[in-house]
mmCIF file of C-alpha atoms in Angstrom:
data_model
loop_
_atom_site.group_PDB
_atom_site.id
_atom_site.type_symbol
_atom_site.label_atom_id
_atom_site.label_comp_id
_atom_site.label_asym_id
_atom_site.label_seq_id
_atom_site.Cartn_x
_atom_site.Cartn_y
_atom_site.Cartn_z
ATOM 1 C CA GLN A 24 -71.343 -12.325 11.623
ATOM 2 C CA GLN A 25 -74.027 -14.845 12.444
ATOM 3 C CA GLN A 26 -73.540 -17.707 10.054
ATOM 4 C CA VAL A 27 -76.409 -19.841 11.319
ATOM 5 C CA LYS A 28 -79.755 -18.189 11.957
ATOM 6 C CA GLN A 29 -82.302 -20.058 14.079
ATOM 7 C CA SER A 30 -85.987 -19.420 14.611
ATOM 8 C CA PRO A 31 -88.188 -19.154 16.533
ATOM 9 C CA GLN A 32 -86.502 -18.022 19.723
ATOM 10 C CA SER A 33 -89.188 -19.715 21.774
ATOM 11 C CA LEU A 34 -91.994 -22.135 21.048
ATOM 12 C CA ILE A 35 -94.970 -23.462 22.982
ATOM 13 C CA VAL A 36 -96.587 -26.655 21.720
ATOM 14 C CA GLN A 37 -99.392 -28.776 23.092
ATOM 15 C CA LYS A 38 -98.656 -32.350 24.085
ATOM 16 C CA GLY A 39 -98.957 -34.580 21.055
ATOM 17 C CA GLY A 40 -98.353 -31.734 18.629
ATOM 18 C CA ILE A 41 -95.523 -31.156 16.175
ATOM 19 C CA SER A 42 -92.654 -28.855 17.107
ATOM 20 C CA ILE A 43 -90.815 -27.246 14.197
ATOM 21 C CA ILE A 44 -87.559 -25.320 14.506
ATOM 22 C CA ASN A 45 -85.873 -23.750 11.509
ATOM 23 C CA CYS A 46 -82.287 -22.837 10.697
ATOM 24 C CA ALA A 47 -80.648 -21.089 7.777
ATOM 25 C CA TYR A 48 -76.963 -20.938 6.981
ATOM 26 C CA GLU A 49 -74.813 -18.720 4.821
ATOM 27 C CA ASN A 50 -71.581 -20.603 4.304
ATOM 28 C CA THR A 51 -71.978 -23.059 1.428
ATOM 29 C CA ALA A 52 -68.873 -24.901 2.637
ATOM 30 C CA PHE A 53 -70.854 -26.275 5.599
ATOM 31 C CA ASP A 54 -71.442 -29.967 5.096
ATOM 32 C CA TYR A 55 -72.536 -31.348 8.448
ATOM 33 C CA PHE A 56 -75.635 -30.212 10.331
ATOM 34 C CA PRO A 57 -76.332 -31.573 13.823
ATOM 35 C CA TRP A 58 -79.068 -30.691 16.286
ATOM 36 C CA TYR A 59 -78.487 -30.564 20.016
ATOM 37 C CA GLN A 60 -80.870 -30.659 22.972
ATOM 38 C CA GLN A 61 -79.928 -28.945 26.198
ATOM 39 C CA PHE A 62 -81.636 -29.169 29.573
ATOM 40 C CA PRO A 63 -80.925 -26.619 32.319
ATOM 41 C CA GLY A 64 -77.657 -27.333 34.068
ATOM 42 C CA LYS A 65 -76.564 -29.868 31.462
ATOM 43 C CA GLY A 66 -74.347 -29.809 28.421
ATOM 44 C CA PRO A 67 -75.858 -30.057 24.931
ATOM 45 C CA ALA A 68 -76.720 -33.608 23.871
ATOM 46 C CA LEU A 69 -76.479 -34.674 20.233
ATOM 47 C CA LEU A 70 -79.957 -35.522 18.936
ATOM 48 C CA ILE A 71 -79.645 -36.121 15.235
ATOM 49 C CA ALA A 72 -77.435 -34.957 12.383
ATOM 50 C CA ILE A 73 -77.594 -34.770 8.598
ATOM 51 C CA ARG A 74 -75.190 -34.335 5.704
ATOM 52 C CA PRO A 75 -76.197 -32.527 2.490
ATOM 53 C CA ASP A 76 -76.348 -35.664 0.352
ATOM 54 C CA VAL A 77 -79.784 -36.492 1.805
ATOM 55 C CA SER A 78 -82.896 -34.339 2.127
ATOM 56 C CA GLU A 79 -84.385 -35.966 5.195
ATOM 57 C CA LYS A 80 -83.301 -38.087 8.142
ATOM 58 C CA LYS A 81 -85.566 -39.585 10.760
ATOM 59 C CA GLU A 82 -84.721 -41.049 14.146
ATOM 60 C CA GLY A 83 -87.704 -41.962 16.267
ATOM 61 C CA ARG A 84 -89.852 -38.868 16.778
ATOM 62 C CA PHE A 85 -87.129 -36.537 15.469
ATOM 63 C CA THR A 86 -86.773 -35.653 11.780
ATOM 64 C CA ILE A 87 -84.353 -33.305 10.040
ATOM 65 C CA SER A 88 -85.421 -31.834 6.719
ATOM 66 C CA PHE A 89 -82.655 -30.344 4.595
ATOM 67 C CA ASN A 90 -82.971 -27.965 1.625
ATOM 68 C CA LYS A 91 -79.546 -27.435 0.080
ATOM 69 C CA SER A 92 -80.632 -24.912 -2.551
ATOM 70 C CA ALA A 93 -82.354 -22.727 0.047
ATOM 71 C CA LYS A 94 -79.544 -23.288 2.565
ATOM 72 C CA GLN A 95 -82.100 -24.214 5.198
ATOM 73 C CA PHE A 96 -82.702 -27.129 7.509
ATOM 74 C CA SER A 97 -85.287 -27.819 10.140
ATOM 75 C CA LEU A 98 -86.023 -30.102 13.081
ATOM 76 C CA HIS A 99 -89.450 -31.648 13.459
ATOM 77 C CA ILE A 100 -90.439 -33.257 16.749
ATOM 78 C CA MET A 101 -93.492 -35.428 16.268
ATOM 79 C CA ASP A 102 -95.890 -36.256 19.123
ATOM 80 C CA SER A 103 -94.162 -33.699 21.349
ATOM 81 C CA GLN A 104 -94.019 -34.621 25.037
ATOM 82 C CA PRO A 105 -93.481 -32.536 28.186
ATOM 83 C CA GLY A 106 -90.109 -34.264 28.552
ATOM 84 C CA ASP A 107 -89.075 -32.645 25.276
ATOM 85 C CA SER A 108 -89.192 -29.229 26.954
ATOM 86 C CA ALA A 109 -85.621 -27.990 26.541
ATOM 87 C CA THR A 110 -83.493 -25.644 24.489
ATOM 88 C CA TYR A 111 -82.628 -26.847 20.998
ATOM 89 C CA PHE A 112 -79.629 -25.708 19.008
ATOM 90 C CA CYS A 113 -78.889 -26.248 15.356
ATOM 91 C CA ALA A 114 -75.264 -26.208 14.271
ATOM 92 C CA ALA A 115 -73.118 -26.492 11.188
ATOM 93 C CA SER A 116 -69.541 -27.390 10.405
ATOM 94 C CA LYS A 117 -67.286 -27.937 7.418
ATOM 95 C CA ALA A 118 -64.912 -30.833 6.940
ATOM 96 C CA THR A 119 -62.211 -29.033 4.967
ATOM 97 C CA GLY A 120 -60.103 -26.987 7.356
ATOM 98 C CA GLY A 121 -62.930 -26.970 9.847
ATOM 99 C CA GLY A 122 -62.016 -29.903 11.973
ATOM 100 C CA ASN A 123 -64.926 -30.393 14.327
ATOM 101 C CA LYS A 124 -65.624 -26.693 14.860
ATOM 102 C CA LEU A 125 -69.354 -26.179 15.239
ATOM 103 C CA THR A 126 -71.105 -22.905 14.462
ATOM 104 C CA PHE A 127 -74.286 -22.780 16.501
ATOM 105 C CA GLY A 128 -77.626 -21.106 16.041
ATOM 106 C CA THR A 129 -78.972 -18.961 18.867
ATOM 107 C CA GLY A 130 -81.219 -21.645 20.292
ATOM 108 C CA THR A 131 -84.966 -22.278 20.604
ATOM 109 C CA GLN A 132 -86.590 -22.694 23.978
ATOM 110 C CA LEU A 133 -89.324 -25.312 23.567
ATOM 111 C CA LYS A 134 -92.095 -25.787 26.096
ATOM 112 C CA VAL A 135 -94.547 -28.642 25.659
ATOM 113 C CA GLU A 136 -97.734 -28.103 27.618
ATOM 114 C CA LEU A 137 -100.154 -30.754 28.831
ATOM 115 C CA LYS B 25 -68.355 -46.154 28.275
ATOM 116 C CA ALA B 26 -67.829 -43.040 30.370
ATOM 117 C CA GLY B 27 -68.865 -39.725 28.885
ATOM 118 C CA VAL B 28 -67.003 -36.445 28.772
ATOM 119 C CA THR B 29 -65.883 -35.353 32.228
ATOM 120 C CA GLN B 30 -65.301 -31.733 33.083
ATOM 121 C CA THR B 31 -63.889 -30.496 36.355
ATOM 122 C CA PRO B 32 -64.640 -28.559 38.376
ATOM 123 C CA ARG B 33 -68.389 -28.150 37.850
ATOM 124 C CA TYR B 34 -68.533 -24.759 39.517
ATOM 125 C CA LEU B 35 -65.938 -22.100 40.106
ATOM 126 C CA ILE B 36 -65.978 -18.609 41.583
ATOM 127 C CA LYS B 37 -63.005 -16.391 40.863
ATOM 128 C CA THR B 38 -62.094 -12.768 41.440
ATOM 129 C CA ARG B 39 -61.435 -10.352 38.603
ATOM 130 C CA GLY B 40 -57.770 -10.389 37.645
ATOM 131 C CA GLN B 41 -57.169 -13.975 38.740
ATOM 132 C CA GLN B 42 -56.516 -16.866 36.402
ATOM 133 C CA VAL B 43 -58.340 -20.175 36.135
ATOM 134 C CA THR B 44 -57.684 -23.627 34.692
ATOM 135 C CA LEU B 45 -60.484 -25.938 33.586
ATOM 136 C CA SER B 46 -60.064 -29.603 32.803
ATOM 137 C CA CYS B 47 -61.704 -31.954 30.323
ATOM 138 C CA SER B 48 -61.352 -35.723 29.963
ATOM 139 C CA PRO B 49 -62.778 -36.904 26.623
ATOM 140 C CA ILE B 50 -64.531 -40.168 25.886
ATOM 141 C CA SER B 51 -62.060 -43.043 25.845
ATOM 142 C CA GLY B 52 -60.565 -43.381 22.354
ATOM 143 C CA HIS B 53 -61.523 -39.855 21.275
ATOM 144 C CA ARG B 54 -58.583 -37.719 20.217
ATOM 145 C CA SER B 55 -60.269 -34.388 19.492
ATOM 146 C CA VAL B 56 -61.288 -31.957 22.207
ATOM 147 C CA SER B 57 -63.050 -28.673 21.486
ATOM 148 C CA TRP B 58 -63.930 -25.921 23.922
ATOM 149 C CA TYR B 59 -66.953 -23.624 23.788
ATOM 150 C CA GLN B 60 -68.154 -20.685 25.834
ATOM 151 C CA GLN B 61 -71.882 -20.409 26.465
ATOM 152 C CA THR B 62 -73.470 -17.163 27.645
ATOM 153 C CA PRO B 63 -77.075 -15.897 27.485
ATOM 154 C CA GLY B 64 -76.033 -12.985 25.299
ATOM 155 C CA GLN B 65 -73.601 -14.609 22.853
ATOM 156 C CA GLY B 66 -74.846 -18.184 22.858
ATOM 157 C CA LEU B 67 -72.427 -21.020 22.132
ATOM 158 C CA GLN B 68 -69.115 -19.792 20.773
ATOM 159 C CA PHE B 69 -66.152 -21.880 19.679
ATOM 160 C CA LEU B 70 -62.913 -21.262 21.558
ATOM 161 C CA PHE B 71 -60.436 -23.789 20.159
ATOM 162 C CA GLU B 72 -59.917 -27.408 19.168
ATOM 163 C CA TYR B 73 -57.066 -29.770 19.927
ATOM 164 C CA PHE B 74 -56.206 -33.014 18.184
ATOM 165 C CA SER B 75 -53.144 -35.116 18.962
ATOM 166 C CA GLU B 76 -51.809 -32.413 21.282
ATOM 167 C CA THR B 77 -51.916 -29.762 18.524
ATOM 168 C CA GLN B 78 -54.266 -26.817 18.286
ATOM 169 C CA ARG B 79 -56.139 -27.276 15.012
ATOM 170 C CA ASN B 80 -58.614 -24.430 15.153
ATOM 171 C CA LYS B 81 -59.064 -21.228 17.087
ATOM 172 C CA GLY B 82 -62.080 -18.984 17.565
ATOM 173 C CA ASN B 83 -62.211 -15.224 17.963
ATOM 174 C CA PHE B 84 -61.220 -14.890 21.584
ATOM 175 C CA PRO B 85 -58.405 -12.818 23.094
ATOM 176 C CA GLY B 86 -55.050 -14.340 23.909
ATOM 177 C CA ARG B 87 -56.054 -14.548 27.578
ATOM 178 C CA PHE B 88 -57.815 -17.761 26.586
ATOM 179 C CA SER B 89 -55.440 -20.628 25.971
ATOM 180 C CA GLY B 90 -55.474 -24.382 26.047
ATOM 181 C CA ARG B 91 -53.442 -27.496 25.709
ATOM 182 C CA GLN B 92 -53.894 -31.207 25.215
ATOM 183 C CA PHE B 93 -51.921 -33.987 26.780
ATOM 184 C CA SER B 94 -50.781 -37.283 25.285
ATOM 185 C CA ASN B 95 -53.749 -39.081 26.879
ATOM 186 C CA SER B 96 -56.086 -36.629 25.050
ATOM 187 C CA ARG B 97 -57.127 -34.866 28.249
ATOM 188 C CA SER B 98 -57.301 -31.126 27.754
ATOM 189 C CA GLU B 99 -57.092 -28.029 29.870
ATOM 190 C CA MET B 100 -58.077 -24.484 29.121
ATOM 191 C CA ASN B 101 -56.721 -21.483 30.938
ATOM 192 C CA VAL B 102 -58.087 -17.994 31.236
ATOM 193 C CA SER B 103 -55.737 -15.372 32.599
ATOM 194 C CA THR B 104 -56.532 -11.939 33.997
ATOM 195 C CA LEU B 105 -60.206 -12.763 34.426
ATOM 196 C CA GLU B 106 -62.819 -10.165 33.540
ATOM 197 C CA LEU B 107 -66.449 -10.003 34.678
ATOM 198 C CA GLY B 108 -67.485 -10.786 31.112
ATOM 199 C CA ASP B 109 -65.713 -14.143 31.286
ATOM 200 C CA SER B 110 -68.511 -15.446 33.499
ATOM 201 C CA ALA B 111 -70.014 -18.263 31.471
ATOM 202 C CA LEU B 112 -70.579 -21.976 31.117
ATOM 203 C CA TYR B 113 -67.473 -23.491 29.541
ATOM 204 C CA LEU B 114 -68.192 -26.655 27.611
ATOM 205 C CA CYS B 115 -65.854 -29.294 26.326
ATOM 206 C CA ALA B 116 -66.763 -31.505 23.362
ATOM 207 C CA SER B 117 -65.121 -34.798 22.522
ATOM 208 C CA SER B 118 -64.860 -36.279 19.020
ATOM 209 C CA PHE B 119 -63.240 -39.418 17.699
ATOM 210 C CA GLY B 120 -61.305 -37.802 14.863
ATOM 211 C CA LEU B 121 -61.140 -34.704 12.707
ATOM 212 C CA GLY B 122 -63.585 -33.667 10.036
ATOM 213 C CA ASN B 123 -67.234 -33.542 11.000
ATOM 214 C CA THR B 124 -67.272 -36.401 13.408
ATOM 215 C CA GLU B 125 -69.943 -36.448 16.093
ATOM 216 C CA ALA B 126 -69.228 -34.162 19.023
ATOM 217 C CA PHE B 127 -70.297 -35.127 22.537
ATOM 218 C CA PHE B 128 -70.418 -32.499 25.234
ATOM 219 C CA GLY B 129 -69.626 -32.624 28.906
ATOM 220 C CA GLN B 130 -71.804 -30.969 31.545
ATOM 221 C CA GLY B 131 -69.624 -27.904 31.578
ATOM 222 C CA THR B 132 -67.870 -25.779 34.160
ATOM 223 C CA ARG B 133 -69.865 -22.820 35.428
ATOM 224 C CA LEU B 134 -67.374 -19.970 35.964
ATOM 225 C CA THR B 135 -68.464 -16.904 37.882
ATOM 226 C CA VAL B 136 -66.124 -13.925 38.025
ATOM 227 C CA VAL B 137 -66.803 -11.448 40.829
#
């Protein structure tokens, strides 16, 4: 059972453009939603995270938008750069009984072209 | 502050053997989680340890086990290795329990031949 669905699987964006990656979850008990960036040969790096009490969080060029009623959240990368080319994973976890267990989406391979 | 350290980085084992992977969390972090990453299944949760106790377990066979020591360092063991166990094994370190930020190590690339 895939509890976090991520799309698209791959994405090509021109330098300076906006990259948008979407995730949808099923379990309404989830209450923490981080995004990770992974480069080849490296472990995932925490980019930004949101909790359901806010609808948007921005850190630099990265913004998470969160829609609790639709059970969806998305990552927007503004002014995308070639250095942003990586695989991005959304994730979700629940505090009660969940510890720090993360349920991951399937990943989006982003390529930013010059 | 040092990050999460996983050793070894690469490992080649023969089917049927067993393997032990090690993870040293960020200083002060008491939670260690383990994940398996494969192209087909993505990132899947194995188990989580906090204060030397297993707090959570994923849907993996009993061949996968782990433990945590009093200094928060953790090991995971896979016995009777199968070809399908070939994967990147990732360790994540968190300060406490309950949706605290998780920081990953670089992983151990296990190849079973």
